[in-house]
């Protein structure tokens, strides 16, 4: 899931104007950002199942996607954001970073442990929505439409008082978020 995470950031931005959109976008993907170097170093891995592609993998990401690992990484992200934008932003960014784990919980195939280094037989969670790619895509699409249109409406609302040029820019920014979300979703589903 990529588009769904980004959509959540856009939806939060509509309410939290003090935190920049890029920071919220980075927060939603933070666990996957940390996953990349660990994946390259073969510390975290993916077992491809079926043909791979959209949702076609068992992901062994015990550091970044265990409950405890996600909480620690989210807290760190929130702390860094807090140093820059204050205490409220710390809570928002930490929460948005952790929302990645909640959304992943919906789709992952029973591969998320509670803590890093949990033994093979230990409890692993994940509701496995990825077994039904069309249903997962529909959930992501709903998220993209909700996040995109909520952001669009908020941006236009803020710009309305500042004249036509600002209004035009806000509409373009809102439309860009919606189109980028739909494109990201389309690309990840097409990767099937
Ligand atoms: Zn993830």
PDB file of C-alpha atoms and ligand atoms in Angstrom:
ATOM      1  CA  UNK A   1       0.000   0.000   0.000  1.00  0.00           C
ATOM      2  CA  UNK A   2       1.459   3.335  -1.090  1.00  0.00           C
ATOM      3  CA  UNK A   3      -1.386   5.539  -2.351  1.00  0.00           C
ATOM      4  CA  UNK A   4      -3.553   4.870   0.707  1.00  0.00           C
ATOM      5  CA  UNK A   5      -0.781   6.037   3.060  1.00  0.00           C
ATOM      6  CA  UNK A   6      -0.250   9.241   1.055  1.00  0.00           C
ATOM      7  CA  UNK A   7      -4.004   9.888   0.981  1.00  0.00           C
ATOM      8  CA  UNK A   8      -4.136   9.789   4.769  1.00  0.00           C
ATOM      9  CA  UNK A   9      -1.408  12.447   4.892  1.00  0.00           C
ATOM     10  CA  UNK A  10      -3.411  14.682   2.526  1.00  0.00           C
ATOM     11  CA  UNK A  11      -6.519  14.220   4.667  1.00  0.00           C
ATOM     12  CA  UNK A  12      -4.611  15.158   7.841  1.00  0.00           C
ATOM     13  CA  UNK A  13      -3.068  18.206   6.123  1.00  0.00           C
ATOM     14  CA  UNK A  14      -6.584  19.529   5.500  1.00  0.00           C
ATOM     15  CA  UNK A  15      -6.982  19.875   9.278  1.00  0.00           C
ATOM     16  CA  UNK A  16      -3.405  20.520  10.413  1.00  0.00           C
ATOM     17  CA  UNK A  17      -2.195  23.515   8.441  1.00  0.00           C
ATOM     18  CA  UNK A  18       0.893  24.211  10.557  1.00  0.00           C
ATOM     19  CA  UNK A  19       2.646  20.992   9.510  1.00  0.00           C
ATOM     20  CA  UNK A  20       3.926  20.956   5.896  1.00  0.00           C
ATOM     21  CA  UNK A  21       2.381  18.437   3.516  1.00  0.00           C
ATOM     22  CA  UNK A  22       5.787  16.962   2.628  1.00  0.00           C
ATOM     23  CA  UNK A  23       6.483  16.174   6.308  1.00  0.00           C
ATOM     24  CA  UNK A  24       3.107  14.412   6.626  1.00  0.00           C
ATOM     25  CA  UNK A  25       3.757  12.514   3.369  1.00  0.00           C
ATOM     26  CA  UNK A  26       7.179  11.451   4.653  1.00  0.00           C
ATOM     27  CA  UNK A  27       5.627  10.453   8.003  1.00  0.00           C
ATOM     28  CA  UNK A  28       3.075   8.116   6.360  1.00  0.00           C
ATOM     29  CA  UNK A  29       5.850   6.306   4.467  1.00  0.00           C
ATOM     30  CA  UNK A  30       8.471   6.505   7.234  1.00  0.00           C
ATOM     31  CA  UNK A  31       8.384   2.769   8.105  1.00  0.00           C
ATOM     32  CA  UNK A  32       8.837   1.867   4.428  1.00  0.00           C
ATOM     33  CA  UNK A  33      11.595   4.489   4.034  1.00  0.00           C
ATOM     34  CA  UNK A  34      13.560   2.788   6.836  1.00  0.00           C
ATOM     35  CA  UNK A  35      12.658  -0.597   5.300  1.00  0.00           C
ATOM     36  CA  UNK A  36      14.530   0.220   2.038  1.00  0.00           C
ATOM     37  CA  UNK A  37      18.144   0.211   3.384  1.00  0.00           C
ATOM     38  CA  UNK A  38      17.350  -2.832   5.566  1.00  0.00           C
ATOM     39  CA  UNK A  39      15.934  -4.590   2.484  1.00  0.00           C
ATOM     40  CA  UNK A  40      19.054  -3.735   0.456  1.00  0.00           C
ATOM     41  CA  UNK A  41      21.207  -5.074   3.320  1.00  0.00           C
ATOM     42  CA  UNK A  42      18.995  -8.248   3.320  1.00  0.00           C
ATOM     43  CA  UNK A  43      18.117  -7.693   6.990  1.00  0.00           C
ATOM     44  CA  UNK A  44      14.423  -7.414   6.018  1.00  0.00           C
ATOM     45  CA  UNK A  45      13.172  -9.478   3.077  1.00  0.00           C
ATOM     46  CA  UNK A  46      10.136 -10.227   0.900  1.00  0.00           C
ATOM     47  CA  UNK A  47       9.001 -13.713  -0.170  1.00  0.00           C
ATOM     48  CA  UNK A  48       7.193 -13.225  -3.468  1.00  0.00           C
ATOM     49  CA  UNK A  49       4.023 -15.285  -3.748  1.00  0.00           C
ATOM     50  CA  UNK A  50       2.055 -15.981  -6.901  1.00  0.00           C
ATOM     51  CA  UNK A  51       3.261 -13.606  -9.562  1.00  0.00           C
ATOM     52  CA  UNK A  52       4.318 -10.961  -7.040  1.00  0.00           C
ATOM     53  CA  UNK A  53       3.134  -7.417  -7.844  1.00  0.00           C
ATOM     54  CA  UNK A  54       0.302  -5.679  -5.975  1.00  0.00           C
ATOM     55  CA  UNK A  55       0.169  -7.263  -2.527  1.00  0.00           C
ATOM     56  CA  UNK A  56       1.897 -10.427  -3.715  1.00  0.00           C
ATOM     57  CA  UNK A  57       4.400 -10.941  -0.949  1.00  0.00           C
ATOM     58  CA  UNK A  58       5.062 -12.139   2.579  1.00  0.00           C
ATOM     59  CA  UNK A  59       7.138  -9.342   4.078  1.00  0.00           C
ATOM     60  CA  UNK A  60       9.693 -10.170   6.743  1.00  0.00           C
ATOM     61  CA  UNK A  61      10.164  -6.696   8.186  1.00  0.00           C
ATOM     62  CA  UNK A  62      10.575  -7.374  11.878  1.00  0.00           C
ATOM     63  CA  UNK A  63      12.382  -4.145  12.722  1.00  0.00           C
ATOM     64  CA  UNK A  64      10.271  -1.659  10.761  1.00  0.00           C
ATOM     65  CA  UNK A  65       6.875  -3.401  10.773  1.00  0.00           C
ATOM     66  CA  UNK A  66       6.689  -5.098  14.182  1.00  0.00           C
ATOM     67  CA  UNK A  67       4.341  -3.323  16.589  1.00  0.00           C
ATOM     68  CA  UNK A  68       7.184  -2.291  18.904  1.00  0.00           C
ATOM     69  CA  UNK A  69       9.518  -1.350  16.018  1.00  0.00           C
ATOM     70  CA  UNK A  70       6.797   0.789  14.436  1.00  0.00           C
ATOM     71  CA  UNK A  71       6.093   2.521  17.755  1.00  0.00           C
ATOM     72  CA  UNK A  72       9.779   3.347  18.297  1.00  0.00           C
ATOM     73  CA  UNK A  73      10.301   4.591  14.718  1.00  0.00           C
ATOM     74  CA  UNK A  74       7.095   6.661  14.855  1.00  0.00           C
ATOM     75  CA  UNK A  75       8.109   8.212  18.180  1.00  0.00           C
ATOM     76  CA  UNK A  76      11.529   9.109  16.737  1.00  0.00           C
ATOM     77  CA  UNK A  77       9.915  10.706  13.694  1.00  0.00           C
ATOM     78  CA  UNK A  78       7.502  12.643  15.909  1.00  0.00           C
ATOM     79  CA  UNK A  79      10.376  13.847  18.113  1.00  0.00           C
ATOM     80  CA  UNK A  80      12.352  15.125  15.107  1.00  0.00           C
ATOM     81  CA  UNK A  81       9.247  16.910  13.760  1.00  0.00           C
ATOM     82  CA  UNK A  82       8.600  18.349  17.211  1.00  0.00           C
ATOM     83  CA  UNK A  83      12.062  19.939  17.319  1.00  0.00           C
ATOM     84  CA  UNK A  84      11.210  21.799  14.109  1.00  0.00           C
ATOM     85  CA  UNK A  85       7.475  22.568  14.451  1.00  0.00           C
ATOM     86  CA  UNK A  86       6.637  22.201  18.156  1.00  0.00           C
ATOM     87  CA  UNK A  87       4.863  19.819  20.469  1.00  0.00           C
ATOM     88  CA  UNK A  88       1.536  19.582  18.628  1.00  0.00           C
ATOM     89  CA  UNK A  89       3.339  18.703  15.379  1.00  0.00           C
ATOM     90  CA  UNK A  90       5.319  16.025  17.249  1.00  0.00           C
ATOM     91  CA  UNK A  91       2.079  14.277  18.221  1.00  0.00           C
ATOM     92  CA  UNK A  92       0.549  14.659  14.759  1.00  0.00           C
ATOM     93  CA  UNK A  93       3.662  13.411  12.918  1.00  0.00           C
ATOM     94  CA  UNK A  94       4.209  10.521  15.346  1.00  0.00           C
ATOM     95  CA  UNK A  95       0.549   9.518  14.972  1.00  0.00           C
ATOM     96  CA  UNK A  96       0.623   9.783  11.176  1.00  0.00           C
ATOM     97  CA  UNK A  97       3.845   7.716  11.077  1.00  0.00           C
ATOM     98  CA  UNK A  98       2.168   5.031  13.199  1.00  0.00           C
ATOM     99  CA  UNK A  99      -0.949   5.098  10.980  1.00  0.00           C
ATOM    100  CA  UNK A 100       1.264   3.295   8.433  1.00  0.00           C
ATOM    101  CA  UNK A 101       1.299   0.243  10.721  1.00  0.00           C
ATOM    102  CA  UNK A 102      -2.488   0.368  11.208  1.00  0.00           C
ATOM    103  CA  UNK A 103      -3.162   0.529   7.452  1.00  0.00           C
ATOM    104  CA  UNK A 104      -0.554  -2.171   6.784  1.00  0.00           C
ATOM    105  CA  UNK A 105      -2.269  -4.328   9.433  1.00  0.00           C
ATOM    106  CA  UNK A 106      -5.331  -4.411   7.154  1.00  0.00           C
ATOM    107  CA  UNK A 107      -3.474  -5.689   4.111  1.00  0.00           C
ATOM    108  CA  UNK A 108      -0.395  -7.649   5.291  1.00  0.00           C
ATOM    109  CA  UNK A 109      -0.606 -11.426   5.187  1.00  0.00           C
ATOM    110  CA  UNK A 110      -0.066 -12.381   8.814  1.00  0.00           C
ATOM    111  CA  UNK A 111       3.592 -11.353   8.692  1.00  0.00           C
ATOM    112  CA  UNK A 112       3.854  -8.500  11.226  1.00  0.00           C
ATOM    113  CA  UNK A 113       5.328  -9.581  14.589  1.00  0.00           C
ATOM    114  CA  UNK A 114       4.800  -7.788  17.892  1.00  0.00           C
ATOM    115  CA  UNK A 115       8.477  -7.108  18.535  1.00  0.00           C
ATOM    116  CA  UNK A 116      11.707  -7.310  16.479  1.00  0.00           C
ATOM    117  CA  UNK A 117      13.482 -10.628  16.781  1.00  0.00           C
ATOM    118  CA  UNK A 118      10.320 -12.513  17.759  1.00  0.00           C
ATOM    119  CA  UNK A 119      10.889 -16.290  17.379  1.00  0.00           C
ATOM    120  CA  UNK A 120       9.477 -18.097  14.351  1.00  0.00           C
ATOM    121  CA  UNK A 121       6.406 -19.423  16.168  1.00  0.00           C
ATOM    122  CA  UNK A 122       5.497 -16.108  17.827  1.00  0.00           C
ATOM    123  CA  UNK A 123       2.257 -14.260  17.095  1.00  0.00           C
ATOM    124  CA  UNK A 124       2.226 -12.424  13.772  1.00  0.00           C
ATOM    125  CA  UNK A 125      -0.628 -10.168  12.737  1.00  0.00           C
ATOM    126  CA  UNK A 126      -2.085  -8.867   9.485  1.00  0.00           C
ATOM    127  CA  UNK A 127      -5.673  -9.242   8.264  1.00  0.00           C
ATOM    128  CA  UNK A 128      -4.501 -10.287   4.794  1.00  0.00           C
ATOM    129  CA  UNK A 129      -6.714  -8.083   2.620  1.00  0.00           C
ATOM    130  CA  UNK A 130      -4.034  -8.452  -0.080  1.00  0.00           C
ATOM    131  CA  UNK A 131      -5.450 -11.915  -0.792  1.00  0.00           C
ATOM    132  CA  UNK A 132      -8.233 -10.027  -2.571  1.00  0.00           C
ATOM    133  CA  UNK A 133      -6.396  -7.434  -4.685  1.00  0.00           C
ATOM    134  CA  UNK A 134      -9.599  -5.899  -6.067  1.00  0.00           C
ATOM    135  CA  UNK A 135     -11.018  -5.314  -2.589  1.00  0.00           C
ATOM    136  CA  UNK A 136      -7.689  -3.820  -1.443  1.00  0.00           C
ATOM    137  CA  UNK A 137      -7.580  -1.564  -4.504  1.00  0.00           C
ATOM    138  CA  UNK A 138     -11.154  -0.426  -3.768  1.00  0.00           C
ATOM    139  CA  UNK A 139     -10.207   0.424  -0.153  1.00  0.00           C
ATOM    140  CA  UNK A 140      -7.142   2.341  -1.370  1.00  0.00           C
ATOM    141  CA  UNK A 141      -9.243   4.146  -3.985  1.00  0.00           C
ATOM    142  CA  UNK A 142     -11.728   5.201  -1.303  1.00  0.00           C
ATOM    143  CA  UNK A 143      -8.817   6.522   0.794  1.00  0.00           C
ATOM    144  CA  UNK A 144      -7.330   8.398  -2.177  1.00  0.00           C
ATOM    145  CA  UNK A 145     -10.688  10.015  -3.015  1.00  0.00           C
ATOM    146  CA  UNK A 146     -11.363  10.932   0.627  1.00  0.00           C
ATOM    147  CA  UNK A 147      -7.846  12.319   1.260  1.00  0.00           C
ATOM    148  CA  UNK A 148      -7.612  14.070  -2.109  1.00  0.00           C
ATOM    149  CA  UNK A 149     -10.992  15.787  -1.975  1.00  0.00           C
ATOM    150  CA  UNK A 150     -10.662  16.712   1.708  1.00  0.00           C
ATOM    151  CA  UNK A 151      -7.308  18.347   0.879  1.00  0.00           C
ATOM    152  CA  UNK A 152      -8.744  20.048  -2.231  1.00  0.00           C
ATOM    153  CA  UNK A 153     -11.659  21.527  -0.281  1.00  0.00           C
ATOM    154  CA  UNK A 154      -9.420  22.751   2.559  1.00  0.00           C
ATOM    155  CA  UNK A 155      -6.862  24.319   0.192  1.00  0.00           C
ATOM    156  CA  UNK A 156      -9.580  26.146  -1.743  1.00  0.00           C
ATOM    157  CA  UNK A 157     -11.234  27.252   1.499  1.00  0.00           C
ATOM    158  CA  UNK A 158      -8.002  28.777   2.818  1.00  0.00           C
ATOM    159  CA  UNK A 159      -7.195  30.483  -0.514  1.00  0.00           C
ATOM    160  CA  UNK A 160     -10.668  31.964  -1.051  1.00  0.00           C
ATOM    161  CA  UNK A 161      -9.960  34.971   1.167  1.00  0.00           C
ATOM    162  CA  UNK A 162      -6.659  35.775  -0.597  1.00  0.00           C
ATOM    163  CA  UNK A 163      -7.788  36.573  -4.134  1.00  0.00           C
ATOM    164  CA  UNK A 164      -8.151  34.790  -7.483  1.00  0.00           C
ATOM    165  CA  UNK A 165      -4.476  33.969  -8.110  1.00  0.00           C
ATOM    166  CA  UNK A 166      -4.187  32.130  -4.770  1.00  0.00           C
ATOM    167  CA  UNK A 167      -7.481  30.371  -5.480  1.00  0.00           C
ATOM    168  CA  UNK A 168      -6.213  29.144  -8.848  1.00  0.00           C
ATOM    169  CA  UNK A 169      -3.006  27.887  -7.248  1.00  0.00           C
ATOM    170  CA  UNK A 170      -4.948  26.081  -4.508  1.00  0.00           C
ATOM    171  CA  UNK A 171      -7.177  24.359  -7.096  1.00  0.00           C
ATOM    172  CA  UNK A 172      -4.098  23.226  -9.033  1.00  0.00           C
ATOM    173  CA  UNK A 173      -2.442  21.953  -5.820  1.00  0.00           C
ATOM    174  CA  UNK A 174      -5.638  20.105  -4.809  1.00  0.00           C
ATOM    175  CA  UNK A 175      -6.068  18.569  -8.261  1.00  0.00           C
ATOM    176  CA  UNK A 176      -2.376  17.557  -8.302  1.00  0.00           C
ATOM    177  CA  UNK A 177      -2.787  15.666  -5.006  1.00  0.00           C
ATOM    178  CA  UNK A 178      -5.865  13.814  -6.363  1.00  0.00           C
ATOM    179  CA  UNK A 179      -4.231  12.956  -9.718  1.00  0.00           C
ATOM    180  CA  UNK A 180      -0.931  11.927  -8.052  1.00  0.00           C
ATOM    181  CA  UNK A 181      -2.866   9.649  -5.671  1.00  0.00           C
ATOM    182  CA  UNK A 182      -4.828   8.020  -8.508  1.00  0.00           C
ATOM    183  CA  UNK A 183      -1.644   7.594 -10.589  1.00  0.00           C
ATOM    184  CA  UNK A 184       0.256   6.039  -7.671  1.00  0.00           C
ATOM    185  CA  UNK A 185      -2.621   3.624  -7.077  1.00  0.00           C
ATOM    186  CA  UNK A 186      -2.897   2.808 -10.788  1.00  0.00           C
ATOM    187  CA  UNK A 187       0.830   2.126 -11.043  1.00  0.00           C
ATOM    188  CA  UNK A 188       0.951  -0.128  -7.981  1.00  0.00           C
ATOM    189  CA  UNK A 189      -2.097  -2.141  -9.141  1.00  0.00           C
ATOM    190  CA  UNK A 190      -0.643  -2.410 -12.680  1.00  0.00           C
ATOM    191  CA  UNK A 191       2.554  -3.811 -11.169  1.00  0.00           C
ATOM    192  CA  UNK A 192       0.540  -6.983 -10.531  1.00  0.00           C
TER     193      UNK A 192
HETATM  194 ZN1  LIG B   1       4.732  -0.749   5.111  1.00  0.00          ZN
END
